Amino acid sequence: MSKTTQTDRTVLDQTSPRNRVDDPEDHIDPVRQRVISGSLVNICDEMGHKLTRMSYSSIIRESEDFGCAILDEQARQIAETDSTPLQMGPIPAYVRGVVDLFEERGATFEEGDVILHNDPYYGASHAPDFAVVIPVFRDGDLTAFSVTTAHHLDVGADKPGTCIIDTVDAYSESVRLDAVKIIEGGERNDTAWQLIEDNIRVPDMVMGDIEAQIAAARVGADRLHDLFDEYDHDTVKLAGQAMMDYSERMLRHEIEALPDGTYSAEGYIDGFLDSDDEREKDILLAVDLEIDGSDINVDLSRCADQVDGRPINMPFEGTVVPAVLLVIRSTLLDTEEFELVPQNHGITRPIHVHAPAGSIANPRFPAPTIARFCPGNRLADLTLQALARVVPEKTCAGIGNLKICTYSGVTEDDEYWVYMDITSGSYGARPTKDGLDAVDTLYANTRNNPIEDIESHYPLRVNRYELREDVEGAGTHRGGIGAIREMEFQTAGRVSIEGDGSKYPPWGFDGGHDGTPGAVIVEDEIDESTPRSKMSNKRMDAGQSLQTIGPCGGGWGDPEARDPEAVREDVRDDLLSKARAERVYGVVLTDDLTVDEAATAQRRAE
């Protein structure tokens, strides 16, 4: 099978007259259009509920690291559920990848097919995120796709779990599933199922989650047929096209109101700070965002070259494009200000992203990509910083990136256990509010996994889970505060960590201070002189603990303009010491933690 860079792949001409009714709103009344649009979203929501209730793993059941969507026959997204942007954003690319692979093989879609796909060079976000694609037929013709995606806790890589930061190529980071018909024409492909199961360390969990994805996608297909029966097939299709045009029109209106020009931001990711190879650490990412009328062109040509033999390269269609789209859409169409604008193919039409083949933002096959999360989130952060040059009132300061850990081991019965845990980051301060503390940021948006769930299912104990103290990104509005999470092994095991932001702090804005980097600390290890954000399959003894520390977001505005009462509240909450309150904010507190207004005024005047 030939492999090409993702920008060279053929993509359907999604704006040609052949593919679109000239003006679908002329053929359907707006009330019916909205009712059908709401029904399509409800279908996707039901798919999501089905998936969470049937899944085996906590990453789907608790963290909700999944996506559900309905697409038309041209792989244009019509509707999606409200879940993880990094799962939902790539779904059209997954389906285009499946279509491309079928065309290369001369294969066709048949009623009753269920396709499993995870190739990052054909649209996938990264290899652990499996897509289940079900083609939907009406009167014998292909008319839609019902799709679920989800993160799986082990994918048959050369190390346990999916937080793999040391692997040589795409073949060593997962079992490769290139548009595999695991159910063909309604008949289960037992050979394919057995092959996947035999290459997974925790087959009961992973195969159970695949079954849950299939059940959820079938719900989507069935409900879509019900909608066709209720409103007529052509009417539903017209409503889908009309909503795409509506979403496009809304985004273009906001872009057009911005001043034309190019707005840039650049920064670094840690990479592999302990590497002897300079190309593997302190890696440059750069965004040049051009506003041209009602279009935005995002050029990533200044980003560093791909890192061969290290899996921090970002799939272009599966990670880079969704990261950029998320930031632009959520910034310009914030639901605090606008009614809900449907997320569909129309949102993508005004945004054009370019990254040269062979860069870290568009690697050439077979460069590994499994640890693309933190670089992609940093790219989203830089897109936000570029937008802050032109619409600061709609943005925030720099975000604190996440740390994703895989804990694993083997039981006394010689059975593998694998658990994935996320240490939250934080948001930067906003023009009128503090940043959010200890949350998954930007395109992650996954939920916290309860401590009770962890300790009841795995030989792990959570000793600490708390906010950091005295390290916030100071400002008129302070940055969000990162968390400290300490995990203790009850039996011997291993840990791998995929993280970033242990060297470079989140950026402050408009006089706000930069935030504070995160850290990784292993009990009984003395040398912590080199910052560390990654770890590869490290052995841990029973009773040994590990701390993952999330970065604190950047501040916004002059710290000495912060409301003294807000400073006092942070001191009362043990987030800030009295000494730092006076030194950084110029706020003097008495022994009973009231604001000494005279001393504060004098201190600030000085």
C-alpha positions as a printed NumPy array, in Angstrom:
array([[  0.   ,   0.   ,   0.   ],
       [  1.405,   3.378,  -0.935],
       [  1.587,   6.09 ,   1.701],
       [  1.475,   9.82 ,   1.009],
       [  1.646,  12.92 ,   3.128],
       [ -1.748,  14.036,   4.223],
       [ -1.769,  17.29 ,   2.26 ],
       [ -1.192,  15.301,  -0.944],
       [ -4.206,  13.049,  -0.416],
       [ -7.269,  13.483,  -2.549],
       [-10.131,  15.071,  -0.635],
       [-13.652,  15.359,  -1.968],
       [-14.499,  18.692,  -3.576],
       [-16.91 ,  19.634,  -0.853],
       [-18.026,  22.984,  -2.254],
       [-18.662,  22.053,  -5.892],
       [-22.184,  22.435,  -7.36 ],
       [-22.276,  18.684,  -7.861],
       [-22.106,  18.137,  -4.121],
       [-24.377,  20.923,  -2.902],
       [-27.848,  22.204,  -3.589],
       [-27.348,  25.838,  -4.704],
       [-29.413,  27.177,  -1.831],
       [-31.002,  24.438,   0.304],
       [-32.788,  27.044,   2.432],
       [-34.975,  27.782,  -0.618],
       [-36.278,  24.209,  -0.422],
       [-37.03 ,  23.832,   3.31 ],
       [-38.715,  26.143,   5.799],
       [-36.514,  27.374,   8.684],
       [-38.644,  25.89 ,  11.454],
       [-38.514,  22.383,  10.021],
       [-34.818,  22.865,   9.327],
       [-34.14 ,  23.636,  12.991],
       [-36.307,  20.792,  14.256],
       [-34.485,  18.278,  12.051],
       [-31.118,  19.739,  13.025],
       [-31.991,  19.303,  16.695],
       [-33.065,  15.723,  16.011],
       [-29.717,  14.97 ,  14.348],
       [-27.842,  16.29 ,  17.38 ],
       [-30.101,  14.238,  19.66 ],
       [-29.195,  11.139,  17.665],
       [-25.516,  11.82 ,  18.294],
       [-26.186,  12.429,  21.99 ],
       [-27.998,   9.105,  22.254],
       [-25.028,   7.42 ,  20.591],
       [-22.788,   8.974,  23.262],
       [-25.012,   7.783,  26.126],
       [-25.044,   4.277,  24.684],
       [-21.273,   4.243,  24.391],
       [-20.577,   5.451,  27.929],
       [-23.039,   3.002,  29.46 ],
       [-21.733,  -0.016,  27.583],
       [-17.985,   0.662,  27.726],
       [-15.608,  -1.288,  29.923],
       [-12.751,   1.207,  30.371],
       [-12.733,   4.267,  32.615],
       [-11.234,   6.42 ,  29.85 ],
       [-14.551,   6.132,  27.982],
       [-16.962,   5.509,  30.865],
       [-15.667,   8.222,  33.214],
       [-13.367,  10.528,  31.228],
       [-15.625,  10.51 ,  28.132],
       [-12.714,  10.349,  25.705],
       [-14.908,   9.56 ,  22.707],
       [-16.765,  11.117,  19.792],
       [-20.032,  10.43 ,  17.953],
       [-21.148,  11.988,  14.674],
       [-23.395,  11.641,  11.639],
       [-21.884,  12.424,   8.215],
       [-23.389,  12.519,   4.743],
       [-22.267,  10.245,   1.909],
       [-19.501,  12.706,   0.985],
       [-17.976,  12.506,   4.473],
       [-19.261,  15.978,   5.379],
       [-20.157,  16.155,   9.047],
       [-23.805,  16.986,   9.713],
       [-24.018,  16.712,  13.516],
       [-22.023,  15.607,  16.545],
       [-22.424,  15.066,  20.278],
       [-20.916,  17.287,  22.953],
       [-17.784,  15.471,  24.03 ],
       [-14.016,  15.627,  23.432],
       [-13.023,  17.961,  20.543],
       [ -9.966,  15.876,  19.703],
       [-12.212,  12.856,  19.189],
       [-14.956,  14.591,  17.211],
       [-12.886,  16.998,  15.13 ],
       [-11.075,  14.299,  13.108],
       [-14.169,  12.17 ,  12.372],
       [-14.627,  13.473,   8.783],
       [-10.932,  12.769,   8.138],
       [-11.348,   9.206,   9.432],
       [-14.174,   8.615,   6.969],
       [-12.28 ,  10.246,   4.084],
       [ -9.358,   7.978,   4.948],
       [-11.59 ,   4.918,   4.801],
       [-13.013,   6.089,   1.463],
       [ -9.502,   6.619,   0.073],
       [ -8.348,   3.18 ,   1.206],
       [-11.413,   1.54 ,  -0.319],
       [-10.73 ,   3.331,  -3.612],
       [ -7.094,   2.177,  -3.563],
       [ -8.21 ,  -1.434,  -3.017],
       [-11.226,  -1.361,  -5.291],
       [-13.415,  -2.163,  -2.29 ],
       [-17.012,  -1.016,  -1.83 ],
       [-19.372,  -0.256,   1.038],
       [-22.174,  -2.773,   1.529],
       [-25.205,  -2.778,   3.795],
       [-24.335,  -4.409,   7.103],
       [-20.644,  -3.412,   6.977],
       [-18.825,  -2.257,  10.109],
       [-15.372,  -0.794,   9.472],
       [-12.639,  -0.372,  12.112],
       [ -9.944,   2.209,  11.389],
       [ -7.002,   3.806,  13.253],
       [ -4.377,   4.905,  10.685],
       [ -3.043,   8.44 ,  11.448],
       [ -1.872,   8.758,   7.843],
       [ -5.437,   8.198,   6.684],
       [ -7.26 ,  10.633,   8.937],
       [ -6.984,   9.133,  12.448],
       [ -6.08 ,  11.354,  15.386],
       [ -3.52 ,   8.786,  16.555],
       [ -3.412,   5.004,  16.631],
       [ -5.151,   4.412,  20.018],
       [ -8.249,   6.308,  18.84 ],
       [-10.266,   3.688,  16.954],
       [-13.114,   4.714,  14.676],
       [-16.102,   2.473,  14.018],
       [-17.717,   3.49 ,  10.72 ],
       [-21.125,   2.177,   9.647],
       [-22.35 ,   3.105,   6.151],
       [-26.065,   3.953,   6.035],
       [-28.082,   3.031,   2.941],
       [-31.513,   4.193,   1.784],
       [-33.263,   2.402,  -1.063],
       [-29.981,   0.718,  -1.937],
       [-27.913,   3.91 ,  -2.133],
       [-25.246,   5.067,   0.294],
       [-26.609,   8.179,   2.015],
       [-24.707,   8.667,   5.305],
       [-22.177,   7.357,   7.803],
       [-22.736,   6.761,  11.511],
       [-19.391,   7.003,  13.326],
       [-17.997,   6.592,  16.81 ],
       [-14.415,   7.126,  17.934],
       [-12.85 ,   6.281,  21.291],
       [ -9.494,   6.002,  23.007],
       [ -8.423,   2.435,  23.829],
       [ -6.128,   1.638,  26.734],
       [ -3.831,  -0.785,  24.921],
       [ -3.325,  -1.145,  21.191],
       [ -0.608,  -3.773,  20.923],
       [  2.373,  -1.433,  20.898],
       [  5.873,  -2.466,  21.963],
       [  5.135,  -1.15 ,  25.483],
       [  2.017,  -1.383,  27.674],
       [ -0.682,   1.239,  27.328],
       [ -0.892,   4.185,  24.977],
       [  1.34 ,   6.847,  26.597],
       [  4.332,   5.775,  24.57 ],
       [  7.133,   8.279,  24.115],
       [  9.916,   6.001,  22.894],
       [  9.118,   4.144,  19.694],
       [ 10.753,   4.128,  16.289],
       [  7.951,   4.183,  13.72 ],
       [  4.246,   3.769,  13.011],
       [  4.544,  -0.031,  12.973],
       [  5.822,  -0.269,  16.549],
       [  3.205,   1.958,  18.21 ],
       [  0.05 ,  -0.079,  17.603],
       [ -1.701,  -2.853,  15.758],
       [ -2.492,  -1.223,  12.408],
       [ -6.148,  -1.236,  11.388],
       [ -6.473,   0.262,   7.919],
       [-10.206,   0.318,   7.196],
       [-10.786,  -3.287,   8.292],
       [-14.277,  -4.731,   7.778],
       [-14.737,  -6.459,  11.113],
       [-18.341,  -7.104,  10.089],
       [-18.893,  -7.573,   6.358],
       [-22.389,  -7.521,   4.91 ],
       [-23.771,  -8.346,   8.344],
       [-21.418, -11.309,   8.871],
       [-18.829, -11.117,  11.647],
       [-15.227, -11.422,  10.414],
       [-14.009, -13.783,  13.139],
       [-10.464, -13.891,  11.787],
       [-10.086, -10.111,  12.071],
       [-11.551, -10.099,  15.583],
       [ -9.212, -12.869,  16.707],
       [ -6.17 , -11.154,  15.192],
       [ -6.913,  -7.925,  17.089],
       [ -7.645,  -9.746,  20.349],
       [ -4.419, -11.756,  20.171],
       [ -2.349,  -8.563,  19.905],
       [ -3.862,  -6.662,  22.848],
       [ -2.62 ,  -6.922,  26.452],
       [ -6.082,  -6.333,  27.95 ],
       [ -8.343,  -7.969,  25.35 ],
       [-11.52 ,  -8.182,  27.446],
       [-11.508,  -4.436,  28.04 ],
       [-10.512,  -3.35 ,  24.53 ],
       [-12.746,  -5.788,  22.65 ],
       [-15.619,  -4.877,  24.957],
       [-15.1  ,  -1.199,  24.173],
       [-15.087,  -1.947,  20.433],
       [-18.408,  -3.76 ,  20.847],
       [-19.756,  -0.703,  22.688],
       [-18.654,   1.536,  19.82 ],
       [-20.424,  -0.7  ,  17.313],
       [-23.643,  -0.703,  19.354],
       [-23.552,   3.097,  19.595],
       [-22.926,   3.53 ,  15.864],
       [-25.82 ,   1.181,  15.098],
       [-28.078,   3.338,  17.262],
       [-27.071,   6.294,  15.089],
       [-27.884,   4.422,  11.879],
       [-31.237,   3.191,  13.204],
       [-32.331,   6.604,  14.464],
       [-31.335,   8.183,  11.166],
       [-33.655,   5.788,   9.363],
       [-36.414,   6.76 ,  11.798],
       [-35.815,  10.405,  10.921],
       [-35.993,   9.611,   7.204],
       [-39.317,   7.878,   7.817],
       [-40.696,  10.835,   9.772],
       [-39.647,  13.727,   7.554],
       [-38.738,  12.134,   4.206],
       [-35.2  ,  11.326,   3.14 ],
       [-34.675,  14.327,   0.86 ],
       [-36.014,  16.761,   3.441],
       [-33.551,  15.515,   6.06 ],
       [-30.693,  15.808,   3.577],
       [-31.7  ,  19.362,   2.678],
       [-31.891,  20.3  ,   6.355],
       [-28.353,  19.002,   6.855],
       [-27.023,  21.082,   3.965],
       [-28.91 ,  24.161,   5.145],
       [-27.372,  23.892,   8.62 ],
       [-23.894,  23.601,   7.089],
       [-24.53 ,  26.808,   5.172],
       [-25.868,  28.5  ,   8.313],
       [-22.776,  27.58 ,  10.366],
       [-20.484,  28.738,   7.575],
       [-22.356,  32.022,   7.256],
       [-22.16 ,  32.706,  11.003],
       [-18.403,  32.094,  11.169],
       [-17.678,  34.106,   8.036],
       [-19.648,  37.037,   9.456],
       [-17.401,  37.122,  12.528],
       [-14.175,  36.721,  10.539],
       [-15.174,  39.502,   8.163],
       [-15.533,  41.916,  11.086],
       [-11.832,  41.491,  11.959],
       [ -9.097,  43.65 ,  10.438],
       [ -7.234,  41.957,   7.604],
       [ -3.628,  41.112,   8.344],
       [ -1.264,  38.41 ,   9.551],
       [ -1.019,  37.71 ,  13.275],
       [  1.73 ,  35.44 ,  14.558],
       [  2.788,  33.517,  17.631],
       [  5.611,  31.119,  18.318],
       [  6.891,  29.078,  21.215],
       [  8.545,  25.828,  22.185],
       [  7.598,  22.42 ,  23.45 ],
       [  9.9  ,  20.594,  25.848],
       [ 10.431,  17.593,  23.623],
       [ 12.893,  15.187,  25.238],
       [ 14.838,  17.364,  27.655],
       [ 17.24 ,  14.579,  28.66 ],
       [ 18.172,  13.746,  25.057],
       [ 21.703,  14.26 ,  23.727],
       [ 20.231,  15.073,  20.317],
       [ 19.454,  18.787,  20.079],
       [ 16.795,  18.101,  17.435],
       [ 14.697,  16.208,  19.991],
       [ 14.277,  18.989,  22.562],
       [ 13.291,  22.653,  22.678],
       [ 11.225,  22.219,  19.52 ],
       [  9.815,  25.295,  17.793],
       [  6.138,  25.612,  16.902],
       [  4.939,  28.725,  15.055],
       [  1.566,  29.949,  13.81 ],
       [  1.06 ,  32.65 ,  11.177],
       [ -2.653,  33.408,  11.016],
       [ -3.813,  35.532,   8.086],
       [ -7.253,  37.134,   8.051],
       [ -8.343,  37.75 ,   4.47 ],
       [-11.906,  38.986,   4.138],
       [-14.123,  36.185,   5.449],
       [-11.364,  33.55 ,   5.288],
       [ -8.58 ,  32.628,   7.693],
       [ -5.375,  31.063,   6.378],
       [ -3.19 ,  29.382,   8.984],
       [  0.39 ,  28.764,   7.886],
       [  2.543,  26.395,   9.965],
       [  5.59 ,  26.501,   7.668],
       [  7.887,  27.802,  10.421],
       [  7.329,  24.769,  12.643],
       [ 10.3  ,  22.46 ,  13.193],
       [ 10.939,  19.417,  11.053],
       [  9.445,  16.074,  12.013],
       [ 11.292,  14.19 ,  14.743],
       [ 12.234,  10.808,  13.343],
       [ 12.117,   7.945,  15.804],
       [ 10.156,   9.978,  18.377],
       [  6.328,   9.829,  18.466],
       [  5.614,  13.532,  19.093],
       [  4.847,  14.223,  15.43 ],
       [  1.291,  15.439,  14.782],
       [ -1.003,  13.867,  12.155],
       [ -2.063,  16.763,   9.948],
       [ -5.725,  15.921,   9.367],
       [ -6.304,  14.021,  12.601],
       [ -4.684,  16.421,  15.081],
       [ -3.393,  19.679,  13.58 ],
       [ -6.484,  20.768,  11.653],
       [ -8.919,  19.965,  14.52 ],
       [ -6.683,  21.864,  16.979],
       [ -6.715,  25.017,  14.836],
       [-10.427,  24.767,  14.002],
       [-11.397,  24.323,  17.648],
       [ -9.668,  27.499,  18.769],
       [-10.967,  29.68 ,  15.93 ],
       [-14.535,  28.41 ,  16.197],
       [-14.757,  28.601,  20.001],
       [-13.13 ,  32.047,  20.094],
       [-15.242,  33.701,  17.421],
       [-18.521,  31.863,  18.131],
       [-18.38 ,  31.66 ,  21.923],
       [-21.651,  30.255,  23.256],
       [-21.572,  32.861,  26.046],
       [-22.238,  35.442,  23.341],
       [-23.987,  33.496,  20.561],
       [-26.774,  30.998,  20.361],
       [-25.434,  27.521,  19.723],
       [-24.036,  27.402,  16.193],
       [-24.024,  23.751,  15.055],
       [-20.601,  22.169,  14.679],
       [-20.605,  20.697,  11.185],
       [-18.799,  20.818,   7.861],
       [-19.83 ,  24.442,   7.293],
       [-17.515,  25.56 ,  10.12 ],
       [-14.504,  24.203,   8.218],
       [-15.115,  26.034,   4.929],
       [-13.635,  29.443,   5.849],
       [-10.509,  27.965,   7.54 ],
       [ -7.514,  26.841,   5.486],
       [ -4.53 ,  25.207,   7.198],
       [ -1.156,  24.574,   5.578],
       [  1.843,  22.665,   6.914],
       [  4.703,  21.503,   4.668],
       [  5.203,  17.782,   4.307],
       [  7.984,  16.549,   6.539],
       [  7.345,  19.033,   9.359],
       [  6.329,  18.079,  12.891],
       [  2.846,  19.36 ,  11.942],
       [  2.625,  17.158,   8.834],
       [  5.016,  14.207,   9.129],
       [  5.861,  11.738,   6.41 ],
       [  5.016,   8.071,   6.894],
       [  6.218,   6.061,   8.825],
       [  7.137,   8.694,  11.44 ],
       [  5.533,   7.728,  14.787],
       [  2.703,   9.924,  16.08 ],
       [  1.217,   8.217,  19.128],
       [  2.371,  10.954,  21.588],
       [  0.993,  13.84 ,  19.536],
       [ -1.362,  15.16 ,  22.24 ],
       [  0.812,  17.744,  24.024],
       [  2.385,  19.207,  20.858],
       [ -1.09 ,  19.53 ,  19.327],
       [ -2.466,  21.245,  22.409],
       [  0.505,  23.626,  22.394],
       [ -0.245,  24.396,  18.737],
       [ -3.818,  25.216,  19.732],
       [ -2.436,  27.457,  22.492],
       [ -0.292,  29.343,  19.961],
       [ -3.303,  29.737,  17.647],
       [ -5.071,  31.314,  20.618],
       [ -2.087,  33.614,  21.192],
       [ -2.157,  34.702,  17.533],
       [ -5.873,  35.517,  17.859],
       [ -5.135,  37.494,  21.034],
       [ -3.251,  39.972,  18.828],
       [ -6.496,  40.884,  17.067],
       [ -9.375,  39.949,  19.428],
       [ -7.877,  39.976,  22.943],
       [-11.298,  40.474,  24.531],
       [-12.335,  37.018,  23.303],
       [ -9.245,  35.061,  24.356],
       [ -7.239,  34.11 ,  27.434],
       [ -3.576,  33.971,  28.415],
       [ -1.437,  30.853,  27.97 ],
       [ -2.779,  27.473,  29.07 ],
       [ -1.091,  24.795,  31.152],
       [ -0.72 ,  21.534,  29.248],
       [ -1.715,  18.103,  30.523],
       [  0.261,  15.081,  31.636],
       [ -1.072,  11.704,  30.551],
       [  0.15 ,   8.632,  32.422],
       [ -0.138,   4.928,  31.725],
       [  0.174,   2.742,  34.817],
       [  0.507,  -0.987,  34.184],
       [  1.529,  -4.274,  35.697],
       [  0.948,  -8.017,  35.787],
       [ -1.231,  -9.685,  38.415],
       [ -0.429, -12.855,  40.362],
       [ -2.603, -14.659,  37.809],
       [ -0.293, -13.456,  35.012],
       [ -2.895, -11.064,  33.656],
       [ -2.028,  -7.569,  32.491],
       [ -3.701,  -4.518,  33.984],
       [ -3.461,  -1.114,  32.285],
       [ -4.823,   2.209,  33.523],
       [ -4.57 ,   5.685,  31.972],
       [ -4.677,   8.757,  34.209],
       [ -4.687,  12.45 ,  33.314],
       [ -3.173,  15.204,  35.419],
       [ -5.115,  18.328,  34.541],
       [ -3.606,  21.544,  33.291],
       [ -5.138,  24.99 ,  33.709],
       [ -6.45 ,  27.891,  31.646],
       [ -4.853,  31.296,  31.435],
       [ -6.544,  34.346,  32.899],
       [ -9.244,  36.104,  30.889],
       [ -9.799,  39.831,  30.333],
       [-12.421,  39.953,  33.085],
       [-11.984,  36.703,  35.041],
       [ -9.376,  34.423,  36.545],
       [ -8.311,  31.336,  34.65 ],
       [ -9.919,  27.982,  35.403],
       [ -8.077,  25.781,  37.92 ],
       [ -7.133,  22.15 ,  37.331],
       [ -9.057,  21.373,  34.144],
       [ -8.323,  19.617,  30.888],
       [ -7.567,  22.338,  28.385],
       [ -8.434,  23.216,  24.789],
       [ -8.977,  20.155,  22.623],
       [ -8.857,  17.657,  25.502],
       [-12.017,  18.485,  27.477],
       [-12.046,  15.064,  29.131],
       [-13.401,  14.547,  32.633],
       [-11.623,  13.731,  35.864],
       [-11.51 ,  10.061,  36.825],
       [-12.798,   9.625,  40.416],
       [-10.281,   8.402,  42.969],
       [-12.77 ,   5.78 ,  44.185],
       [-12.916,   4.298,  40.686],
       [ -9.12 ,   4.115,  40.436],
       [ -8.546,   2.508,  43.808],
       [-11.357,  -0.005,  43.431],
       [-10.141,  -1.324,  40.074],
       [ -6.33 ,  -1.086,  40.143],
       [ -3.453,  -1.685,  42.61 ],
       [ -2.911,   2.065,  42.951],
       [ -3.499,   4.565,  45.73 ],
       [ -3.981,   8.292,  45.228],
       [ -2.114,   9.904,  48.137],
       [ -2.497,  13.528,  47.076],
       [ -4.775,  15.414,  44.728],
       [ -4.721,  19.121,  45.421],
       [ -4.103,  22.547,  43.93 ],
       [ -0.594,  24.018,  43.921],
       [  0.284,  26.955,  46.199],
       [  2.13 ,  30.226,  45.621],
       [  2.879,  29.621,  41.935],
       [ -0.067,  31.16 ,  40.07 ],
       [  0.433,  33.313,  36.976],
       [ -0.067,  36.686,  38.623],
       [ -2.155,  39.415,  37.03 ],
       [ -5.142,  41.678,  37.447],
       [ -6.801,  38.343,  36.831],
       [ -4.624,  35.402,  37.805],
       [ -4.039,  32.313,  35.728],
       [ -5.638,  29.008,  36.608],
       [ -3.802,  26.833,  39.12 ],
       [ -2.471,  23.389,  38.259],
       [ -2.933,  20.256,  40.33 ],
       [ -0.574,  17.941,  42.169],
       [ -1.446,  14.272,  41.808],
       [  0.516,  11.642,  43.709],
       [  0.054,   7.992,  42.808],
       [  1.461,   5.14 ,  44.884],
       [  1.944,   1.621,  43.518],
       [  0.495,  -1.085,  45.783],
       [  2.308,  -3.773,  43.791],
       [  5.299,  -3.521,  41.466],
       [  4.472,  -2.076,  38.077],
       [  5.504,   0.375,  35.401],
       [  4.625,   3.921,  34.386],
       [  4.905,   5.898,  31.175],
       [  4.22 ,   9.646,  30.979],
       [  3.388,  11.79 ,  27.977],
       [  3.534,  15.427,  29.022],
       [  4.888,  18.857,  28.239],
       [  5.297,  22.253,  29.89 ],
       [  7.932,  21.342,  32.482],
       [ 10.413,  23.86 ,  31.026],
       [  8.407,  26.537,  29.199],
       [  5.755,  28.375,  31.256],
       [  2.351,  29.448,  29.9  ],
       [  2.489,  32.989,  28.544],
       [  1.075,  36.003,  30.333],
       [ -0.751,  38.798,  28.503],
       [ -1.06 ,  42.596,  28.769],
       [  1.297,  42.898,  31.719],
       [  0.264,  39.632,  33.339],
       [  3.032,  37.345,  34.544],
       [  3.873,  34.054,  32.883],
       [  2.507,  30.978,  34.6  ],
       [  4.59 ,  28.262,  36.229],
       [  5.865,  25.089,  34.522],
       [  4.805,  21.657,  35.703],
       [  6.982,  18.788,  36.882],
       [  7.334,  15.029,  37.276],
       [  8.87 ,  13.806,  40.558],
       [  9.642,  10.176,  41.398],
       [ 10.048,   9.187,  45.043],
       [ 13.614,   8.176,  46.009],
       [ 15.172,   9.783,  42.937],
       [ 17.658,  12.426,  44.033],
       [ 18.646,  14.173,  40.791],
       [ 15.823,  16.494,  39.755],
       [ 18.113,  19.105,  38.219],
       [ 16.85 ,  18.529,  34.665],
       [ 13.15 ,  19.294,  34.175],
       [ 11.224,  16.244,  33.062],
       [  7.867,  15.955,  31.351],
       [  8.072,  12.44 ,  29.898],
       [  8.899,   8.954,  31.094],
       [  9.193,   5.67 ,  29.228],
       [  7.932,   2.464,  30.844],
       [  9.775,   3.059,  34.129],
       [  9.706,   0.269,  36.678],
       [  8.149,   1.198,  40.046],
       [  8.406,  -0.809,  43.25 ],
       [  5.52 ,  -1.601,  45.543],
       [  5.066,   1.376,  47.868],
       [  6.909,   3.769,  45.562],
       [  5.072,   6.939,  44.542],
       [  5.121,   9.404,  41.695],
       [  3.989,  13.036,  41.569],
       [  2.712,  14.669,  38.402],
       [  2.368,  18.438,  38.72 ],
       [  0.279,  20.484,  36.306],
       [  1.416,  23.917,  35.044],
       [ -0.335,  27.121,  36.133],
       [ -1.852,  29.333,  33.428],
       [ -0.592,  32.797,  32.528],
       [ -1.897,  35.992,  34.136],
       [ -3.734,  38.875,  32.462],
       [ -2.984,  42.517,  33.3  ],
       [ -0.875,  44.234,  35.977],
       [ -0.9  ,  42.202,  39.234],
       [ -1.002,  45.409,  41.309],
       [ -4.337,  46.274,  39.714],
       [ -5.904,  43.091,  41.146],
       [ -8.808,  43.58 ,  43.541],
       [ -7.351,  43.243,  47.079],
       [-10.401,  41.21 ,  48.106],
       [ -9.628,  38.657,  45.37 ],
       [ -6.056,  38.419,  46.677],
       [ -7.404,  37.978,  50.214],
       [ -9.692,  35.152,  49.089],
       [ -6.769,  33.301,  47.501],
       [ -4.807,  33.619,  50.75 ],
       [ -7.792,  32.322,  52.745],
       [ -8.028,  29.364,  50.337],
       [ -4.312,  28.548,  50.885],
       [ -3.545,  29.208,  47.227],
       [ -1.382,  32.215,  48.046],
       [  0.842,  33.163,  51.001],
       [  0.669,  36.52 ,  52.763],
       [  4.257,  37.182,  51.742],
       [  3.548,  36.61 ,  48.029],
       [  0.354,  38.672,  48.262],
       [  2.434,  41.654,  49.395],
       [  5.456,  41.034,  47.183],
       [  3.614,  40.401,  43.89 ],
       [  0.228,  42.112,  44.306],
       [  1.118,  44.85 ,  46.769],
       [ -1.677,  43.704,  49.092],
       [ -0.949,  43.831,  52.828],
       [ -3.017,  41.566,  55.062],
       [ -3.353,  41.649,  58.814],
       [ -2.938,  38.618,  61.07 ],
       [ -6.675,  37.916,  60.865],
       [ -6.465,  38.099,  57.033],
       [ -8.279,  41.349,  56.469],
       [ -6.955,  43.872,  53.971],
       [ -4.931,  46.689,  55.517],
       [ -6.143,  49.335,  53.106],
       [ -3.72 ,  52.065,  54.151],
       [ -0.679,  49.809,  54.06 ],
       [ -1.826,  48.351,  50.716],
       [ -2.214,  51.805,  49.171],
       [  1.25 ,  52.789,  50.421],
       [  2.825,  49.534,  49.236],
       [  1.304,  49.901,  45.772],
       [  2.34 ,  53.547,  45.572],
       [  5.902,  52.479,  46.249]])
